[in-house]
GROMACS .gro file of C-alpha atoms in nm:
model
  319
    1MET     CA    1   1.974  24.321  15.837
    2LYS     CA    2   2.192  24.038  15.744
    3GLN     CA    3   2.454  24.114  15.491
    4ALA     CA    4   2.405  23.994  15.140
    5ALA     CA    5   2.625  23.720  15.033
    6VAL     CA    6   2.717  23.951  14.761
    7ILE     CA    7   2.661  24.344  14.703
    8PRO     CA    8   2.623  24.433  14.317
    9ILE     CA    9   2.740  24.774  14.267
   10PHE     CA   10   2.620  24.881  13.913
   11TYR     CA   11   2.756  25.183  13.679
   12GLY     CA   12   2.676  25.309  13.345
   13ILE     CA   13   2.910  25.475  13.138
   14ASN     CA   14   3.070  25.548  12.768
   15ASP     CA   15   3.438  25.603  12.683
   16GLN     CA   16   3.428  25.979  12.761
   17TYR     CA   17   3.340  25.893  13.158
   18ALA     CA   18   3.607  25.630  13.177
   19PRO     CA   19   3.852  25.799  13.342
   20TYR     CA   20   3.604  25.932  13.625
   21LEU     CA   21   3.481  25.607  13.660
   22ALA     CA   22   3.836  25.478  13.757
   23VAL     CA   23   3.872  25.744  14.013
   24SER     CA   24   3.527  25.643  14.164
   25LEU     CA   25   3.622  25.249  14.151
   26GLN     CA   26   3.950  25.318  14.325
   27SER     CA   27   3.773  25.501  14.621
   28LEU     CA   28   3.504  25.236  14.619
   29ILE     CA   29   3.759  24.962  14.639
   30LYS     CA   30   3.997  25.132  14.879
   31SER     CA   31   3.681  25.154  15.118
   32THR     CA   32   3.558  24.771  15.103
   33ASN     CA   33   3.544  24.502  15.374
   34PRO     CA   34   3.792  24.234  15.302
   35GLN     CA   35   3.555  23.974  15.453
   36GLN     CA   36   3.252  24.091  15.212
   37GLN     CA   37   3.237  23.993  14.869
   38TYR     CA   38   3.134  24.293  14.609
   39GLN     CA   39   3.064  24.254  14.243
   40VAL     CA   40   3.083  24.586  14.021
   41ILE     CA   41   2.913  24.572  13.699
   42VAL     CA   42   2.986  24.865  13.428
   43LEU     CA   43   2.706  24.885  13.197
   44TYR     CA   44   2.770  25.051  12.831
   45GLN     CA   45   2.711  25.042  12.483
   46LYS     CA   46   3.037  25.157  12.357
   47LEU     CA   47   3.339  25.163  12.575
   48THR     CA   48   3.683  25.056  12.395
   49THR     CA   49   3.874  24.735  12.482
   50ALA     CA   50   4.171  24.947  12.617
   51ASN     CA   51   3.936  25.159  12.878
   52GLN     CA   52   3.810  24.804  12.987
   53LYS     CA   53   4.135  24.663  13.038
   54ARG     CA   54   4.251  24.965  13.262
   55LEU     CA   55   3.937  24.993  13.429
   56GLY     CA   56   3.944  24.596  13.506
   57ALA     CA   57   4.282  24.633  13.645
   58LEU     CA   58   4.160  24.784  13.940
   59ALA     CA   59   3.975  24.507  14.061
   60ILE     CA   60   4.059  24.288  14.363
   61ASP     CA   61   3.967  23.940  14.482
   62ASN     CA   62   3.665  24.042  14.663
   63CYS     CA   63   3.562  24.292  14.429
   64PRO     CA   64   3.582  24.189  14.072
   65ILE     CA   65   3.480  24.421  13.788
   66THR     CA   66   3.294  24.306  13.506
   67PHE     CA   67   3.149  24.481  13.187
   68TYR     CA   68   2.808  24.440  13.021
   69GLN     CA   69   2.752  24.563  12.697
   70LEU     CA   70   2.351  24.666  12.634
   71THR     CA   71   2.216  24.589  12.309
   72PRO     CA   72   2.178  24.856  12.021
   73ASP     CA   73   1.818  24.815  12.001
   74LEU     CA   74   1.753  24.972  12.341
   75LEU     CA   75   1.760  25.290  12.184
   76THR     CA   76   1.460  25.169  11.965
   77LYS     CA   77   1.260  25.146  12.258
   78PHE     CA   78   1.249  25.513  12.337
   79GLY     CA   79   1.074  25.630  12.019
   80GLY     CA   80   1.288  25.915  11.932
   81ASP     CA   81   1.261  26.086  12.278
   82ASP     CA   82   1.505  26.369  12.254
   83ASN     CA   83   1.516  26.483  12.611
   84THR     CA   84   1.872  26.599  12.728
   85LEU     CA   85   2.060  26.573  13.040
   86ARG     CA   86   2.107  26.913  13.231
   87ALA     CA   87   1.977  27.085  12.919
   88ASP     CA   88   2.327  26.978  12.774
   89TYR     CA   89   2.333  26.662  12.531
   90PHE     CA   90   2.164  26.378  12.488
   91THR     CA   91   2.337  26.037  12.619
   92LEU     CA   92   2.161  25.706  12.651
   93THR     CA   93   2.356  25.626  12.960
   94ILE     CA   94   2.111  25.844  13.162
   95TYR     CA   95   1.849  25.570  13.125
   96TYR     CA   96   2.063  25.265  13.209
   97ARG     CA   97   1.999  25.246  13.587
   98LEU     CA   98   1.618  25.179  13.478
   99PHE     CA   99   1.688  24.863  13.315
  100ILE     CA  100   1.896  24.715  13.594
  101ALA     CA  101   1.636  24.484  13.766
  102ASP     CA  102   1.525  24.327  13.437
  103LEU     CA  103   1.900  24.263  13.302
  104PHE     CA  104   2.032  24.123  13.647
  105PRO     CA  105   1.744  23.894  13.768
  106GLU     CA  106   1.982  23.710  13.999
  107TYR     CA  107   2.000  23.990  14.210
  108ASP     CA  108   1.715  24.120  14.446
  109GLN     CA  109   1.898  24.425  14.575
  110GLY     CA  110   2.161  24.664  14.433
  111ILE     CA  111   2.339  24.994  14.446
  112TYR     CA  112   2.373  25.210  14.141
  113LEU     CA  113   2.629  25.497  14.144
  114ASP     CA  114   2.699  25.776  13.888
  115ALA     CA  115   3.087  25.768  13.782
  116ASP     CA  116   3.114  26.133  13.915
  117THR     CA  117   3.137  26.002  14.274
  118ILE     CA  118   3.374  25.914  14.566
  119VAL     CA  119   3.302  25.658  14.775
  120THR     CA  120   3.467  25.699  15.161
  121THR     CA  121   3.274  25.449  15.359
  122ASP     CA  122   3.220  25.077  15.307
  123ILE     CA  123   2.922  25.051  15.070
  124ALA     CA  124   2.794  24.753  15.238
  125LYS     CA  125   2.696  24.994  15.495
  126LEU     CA  126   2.439  25.121  15.275
  127ALA     CA  127   2.335  24.778  15.142
  128GLN     CA  128   2.243  24.678  15.480
  129PHE     CA  129   1.957  24.939  15.460
  130ASP     CA  130   1.593  24.758  15.465
  131LEU     CA  131   1.387  24.890  15.197
  132GLY     CA  132   1.086  24.674  15.304
  133THR     CA  133   0.813  24.747  15.007
  134ASN     CA  134   1.012  25.083  14.897
  135LEU     CA  135   1.126  25.041  14.518
  136ILE     CA  136   1.417  25.248  14.597
  137GLY     CA  137   1.631  25.426  14.830
  138ALA     CA  138   1.766  25.774  14.777
  139VAL     CA  139   1.873  26.112  14.876
  140PRO     CA  140   1.669  26.458  14.804
  141ASP     CA  141   1.803  26.667  14.538
  142ALA     CA  142   1.955  26.944  14.701
  143PHE     CA  143   1.960  27.145  14.371
  144ILE     CA  144   1.603  27.106  14.322
  145CYS     CA  145   1.533  27.191  14.722
  146SER     CA  146   1.744  27.506  14.728
  147ASP     CA  147   1.554  27.761  14.511
  148PRO     CA  148   1.161  27.846  14.461
  149ARG     CA  149   1.193  27.794  14.070
  150THR     CA  150   1.341  27.479  14.089
  151ARG     CA  151   1.093  27.386  14.375
  152ARG     CA  152   0.799  27.486  14.159
  153TYR     CA  153   0.940  27.251  13.863
  154ALA     CA  154   0.928  26.943  14.085
  155GLU     CA  155   0.576  27.019  14.227
  156LEU     CA  156   0.395  27.134  13.913
  157ALA     CA  157   0.638  26.927  13.660
  158VAL     CA  158   0.674  26.559  13.825
  159GLY     CA  159   0.397  26.633  14.074
  160VAL     CA  160   0.610  26.567  14.385
  161ASP     CA  161   0.697  26.719  14.730
  162PRO     CA  162   1.027  26.922  14.618
  163ASP     CA  163   1.195  26.852  14.954
  164HIS     CA  164   1.113  26.470  14.855
  165TYR     CA  165   1.256  26.485  14.494
  166ILE     CA  166   1.545  26.256  14.497
  167ASN     CA  167   1.884  26.255  14.330
  168SER     CA  168   1.947  25.951  14.091
  169GLY     CA  169   2.298  25.963  14.131
  170VAL     CA  170   2.302  25.729  14.418
  171LEU     CA  171   2.047  25.462  14.449
  172LEU     CA  172   2.002  25.156  14.628
  173LEU     CA  173   1.777  24.946  14.445
  174ASN     CA  174   1.506  24.698  14.549
  175LEU     CA  175   1.542  24.500  14.238
  176LYS     CA  176   1.291  24.238  14.324
  177ALA     CA  177   1.020  24.465  14.360
  178LEU     CA  178   1.104  24.678  14.038
  179ARG     CA  179   1.062  24.367  13.876
  180GLN     CA  180   0.742  24.235  14.050
  181GLU     CA  181   0.612  24.589  13.955
  182LYS     CA  182   0.721  24.580  13.597
  183PHE     CA  183   0.887  24.921  13.643
  184SER     CA  184   1.097  24.928  13.325
  185GLN     CA  185   0.782  24.839  13.110
  186HIS     CA  186   0.564  25.097  13.306
  187PHE     CA  187   0.841  25.358  13.230
  188LEU     CA  188   0.864  25.289  12.863
  189LYS     CA  189   0.476  25.312  12.829
  190LEU     CA  190   0.486  25.670  12.980
  191LEU     CA  191   0.746  25.764  12.774
  192ASN     CA  192   0.668  25.663  12.460
  193GLN     CA  193   0.280  25.806  12.513
  194TYR     CA  194   0.387  26.147  12.659
  195HIS     CA  195   0.741  26.230  12.577
  196PHE     CA  196   0.729  26.471  12.855
  197GLN     CA  197   1.003  26.740  12.847
  198LEU     CA  198   1.223  26.701  13.135
  199ILE     CA  199   1.532  26.853  13.257
  200ALA     CA  200   1.670  26.535  13.430
  201PRO     CA  201   1.490  26.254  13.224
  202ASP     CA  202   1.579  25.939  13.430
  203GLN     CA  203   1.581  26.122  13.757
  204ASP     CA  204   1.217  26.276  13.672
  205TYR     CA  205   1.069  25.954  13.601
  206LEU     CA  206   1.225  25.781  13.912
  207ASN     CA  207   1.067  26.055  14.081
  208GLY     CA  208   0.728  26.038  13.940
  209ILE     CA  209   0.671  25.671  13.923
  210CYS     CA  210   0.832  25.575  14.265
  211TYR     CA  211   0.693  25.868  14.461
  212GLY     CA  212   0.551  25.737  14.774
  213ARG     CA  213   0.737  25.421  14.754
  214THR     CA  214   1.106  25.561  14.795
  215ALA     CA  215   1.304  25.525  15.138
  216TYR     CA  216   1.490  25.888  15.191
  217LEU     CA  217   1.838  25.814  15.303
  218ALA     CA  218   2.066  26.015  15.526
  219PRO     CA  219   2.223  26.300  15.301
  220LYS     CA  220   2.574  26.153  15.373
  221TRP     CA  221   2.508  25.890  15.122
  222ASN     CA  222   2.485  26.141  14.832
  223LEU     CA  223   2.671  26.466  14.934
  224GLN     CA  224   2.622  26.692  14.627
  225THR     CA  225   2.876  26.957  14.600
  226GLU     CA  226   2.620  27.192  14.420
  227HIS     CA  227   2.390  27.316  14.676
  228ALA     CA  228   2.464  27.033  14.933
  229LEU     CA  229   2.239  26.937  15.206
  230PRO     CA  230   2.370  26.945  15.583
  231ILE     CA  231   2.536  26.666  15.707
  232SER     CA  232   2.700  26.596  16.046
  233GLY     CA  233   3.081  26.435  16.010
  234GLN     CA  234   3.216  26.335  15.675
  235PRO     CA  235   3.021  26.252  15.371
  236ALA     CA  236   2.996  25.870  15.292
  237ILE     CA  237   2.958  25.911  14.934
  238VAL     CA  238   3.054  26.249  14.722
  239HIS     CA  239   2.871  26.336  14.422
  240TYR     CA  240   3.015  26.587  14.201
  241ASN     CA  241   2.688  26.689  14.055
  242LEU     CA  242   2.564  26.903  13.769
  243PHE     CA  243   2.864  27.125  13.620
  244GLY     CA  244   3.114  27.150  13.906
  245LYS     CA  245   3.356  26.893  13.827
  246PRO     CA  246   3.684  26.859  13.992
  247TRP     CA  247   3.866  26.807  13.674
  248CYS     CA  248   3.729  27.090  13.533
  249TYR     CA  249   3.745  27.352  13.804
  250ALA     CA  250   3.986  27.361  14.095
  251GLU     CA  251   3.782  27.509  14.354
  252VAL     CA  252   3.519  27.223  14.379
  253PRO     CA  253   3.416  27.109  14.743
  254TYR     CA  254   3.560  26.785  14.828
  255ALA     CA  255   3.804  26.778  14.546
  256ASP     CA  256   4.089  26.670  14.741
  257LEU     CA  257   3.921  26.338  14.780
  258PHE     CA  258   3.875  26.292  14.427
  259TRP     CA  259   4.249  26.378  14.339
  260GLN     CA  260   4.362  26.124  14.619
  261ALA     CA  261   4.176  25.843  14.448
  262ALA     CA  262   4.314  25.957  14.111
  263ALA     CA  263   4.644  25.940  14.227
  264ASP     CA  264   4.600  25.548  14.240
  265THR     CA  265   4.486  25.512  13.897
  266ASP     CA  266   4.676  25.532  13.564
  267TYR     CA  267   4.423  25.793  13.470
  268GLN     CA  268   4.552  26.078  13.687
  269PRO     CA  269   4.795  26.245  13.423
  270GLU     CA  270   4.508  26.283  13.163
  271LEU     CA  271   4.293  26.377  13.447
  272GLN     CA  272   4.547  26.654  13.562
  273GLN     CA  273   4.593  26.798  13.198
  274GLN     CA  274   4.215  26.824  13.149
  275LEU     CA  275   4.193  27.044  13.451
  276ALA     CA  276   4.510  27.258  13.341
  277GLN     CA  277   4.371  27.295  12.986
  278TYR     CA  278   4.010  27.364  13.085
  279SER     CA  279   3.945  27.670  12.848
  280ALA     CA  280   3.771  28.012  12.912
  281THR     CA  281   3.552  27.884  12.594
  282GLN     CA  282   3.452  27.564  12.786
  283THR     CA  283   3.368  27.773  13.139
  284ALA     CA  284   3.143  28.010  12.926
  285ALA     CA  285   2.980  27.725  12.769
  286ASP     CA  286   2.902  27.568  13.122
  287ALA     CA  287   2.750  27.912  13.220
  288GLU     CA  288   2.514  27.896  12.914
  289HIS     CA  289   2.405  27.566  12.986
  290LYS     CA  290   2.340  27.666  13.346
  291ALA     CA  291   2.128  27.942  13.218
  292LEU     CA  292   1.976  27.727  12.964
  293LEU     CA  293   1.886  27.459  13.248
  294MET     CA  294   1.706  27.739  13.449
  295GLN     CA  295   1.497  27.861  13.151
  296ARG     CA  296   1.381  27.487  13.088
  297ILE     CA  297   1.324  27.454  13.452
  298ILE     CA  298   1.100  27.793  13.466
  299ALA     CA  299   0.931  27.703  13.154
  300PHE     CA  300   0.853  27.350  13.130
  301PRO     CA  301   0.556  27.309  13.390
  302ASP     CA  302   0.370  27.585  13.186
  303GLU     CA  303   0.475  27.499  12.845
  304THR     CA  304   0.462  27.124  12.809
  305LEU     CA  305   0.235  26.846  12.946
  306THR     CA  306   0.364  26.754  13.267
  307PHE     CA  307   0.328  26.440  13.496
  308LYS     CA  308   0.087  26.653  13.726
  309GLN     CA  309  -0.132  26.704  13.433
  310ALA     CA  310  -0.133  26.346  13.315
  311ILE     CA  311  -0.237  26.237  13.668
  312ALA     CA  312  -0.500  26.474  13.682
  313GLN     CA  313  -0.621  26.346  13.338
  314GLY     CA  314  -0.646  25.994  13.476
  315GLU     CA  315  -0.282  25.839  13.419
  316GLN     CA  316  -0.134  25.619  13.665
  317VAL     CA  317   0.228  25.730  13.704
  318GLN     CA  318   0.310  25.626  14.057
  319LEU     CA  319   0.336  25.251  14.106
   0.00000   0.00000   0.00000
């Protein structure tokens, strides 16, 4: 496949995640090909000027960084939806990736990365993957695949084969096809009509809507550090998913890659301080949230209206 003239890479963050984004950006930029042009676009609703300046300073000639503020009225489109991330907290940032196709009509294809990632390989190699008529390319979610309870959630709540339930932390986006299929409008219709109770709202909607039109990428493109899928060789992208963050816990797989990249950012001192000061109370809170997450995974397929039930009632979920 011919390389795109410009490869757009999108992130969605708020001020809380600025230090982690800096590390991801540093690793991404260090892995770029000098002969290729990239464009990093950071989507945000609230991000201080100071953080924008610090993050923007990481840019290089062939990989500029721009910041795109989402309009405050975006929240009104969700009709009071109260889904939380990982049974933890509500953040609008989890939904940003669902609107990229509409916000950036100049691009036909793009890459979305969560901020808790480290890139070890030129991202252009991922951009060369031919999606064909698929809407997205992604890696199966290792956490969902790993346990009968989580597999049951994928099958009964989301209505997909558990081995093909994808993780949304790394996405290759067919932006042209997503626009043609009116993906974001379809998502908002389903959300506002049903308000499904979900454990990973953006991810579950992507799975439900794009099932059957998803290209499954090699696990090396999203090596999830909790319940990792097997790979050969080194991961191309490390994703510190769920609760095991290297800035919270020392014994996290591939933490060395995070700290190597962090050393080249001016956020390193505060990241090291965060790790050193992560308290027993915070650790206990993580354990409580993990337990609550599993409780909801077990309960939601039986207690609430699900994608699978809506489909059985005649609703079109898949595009």
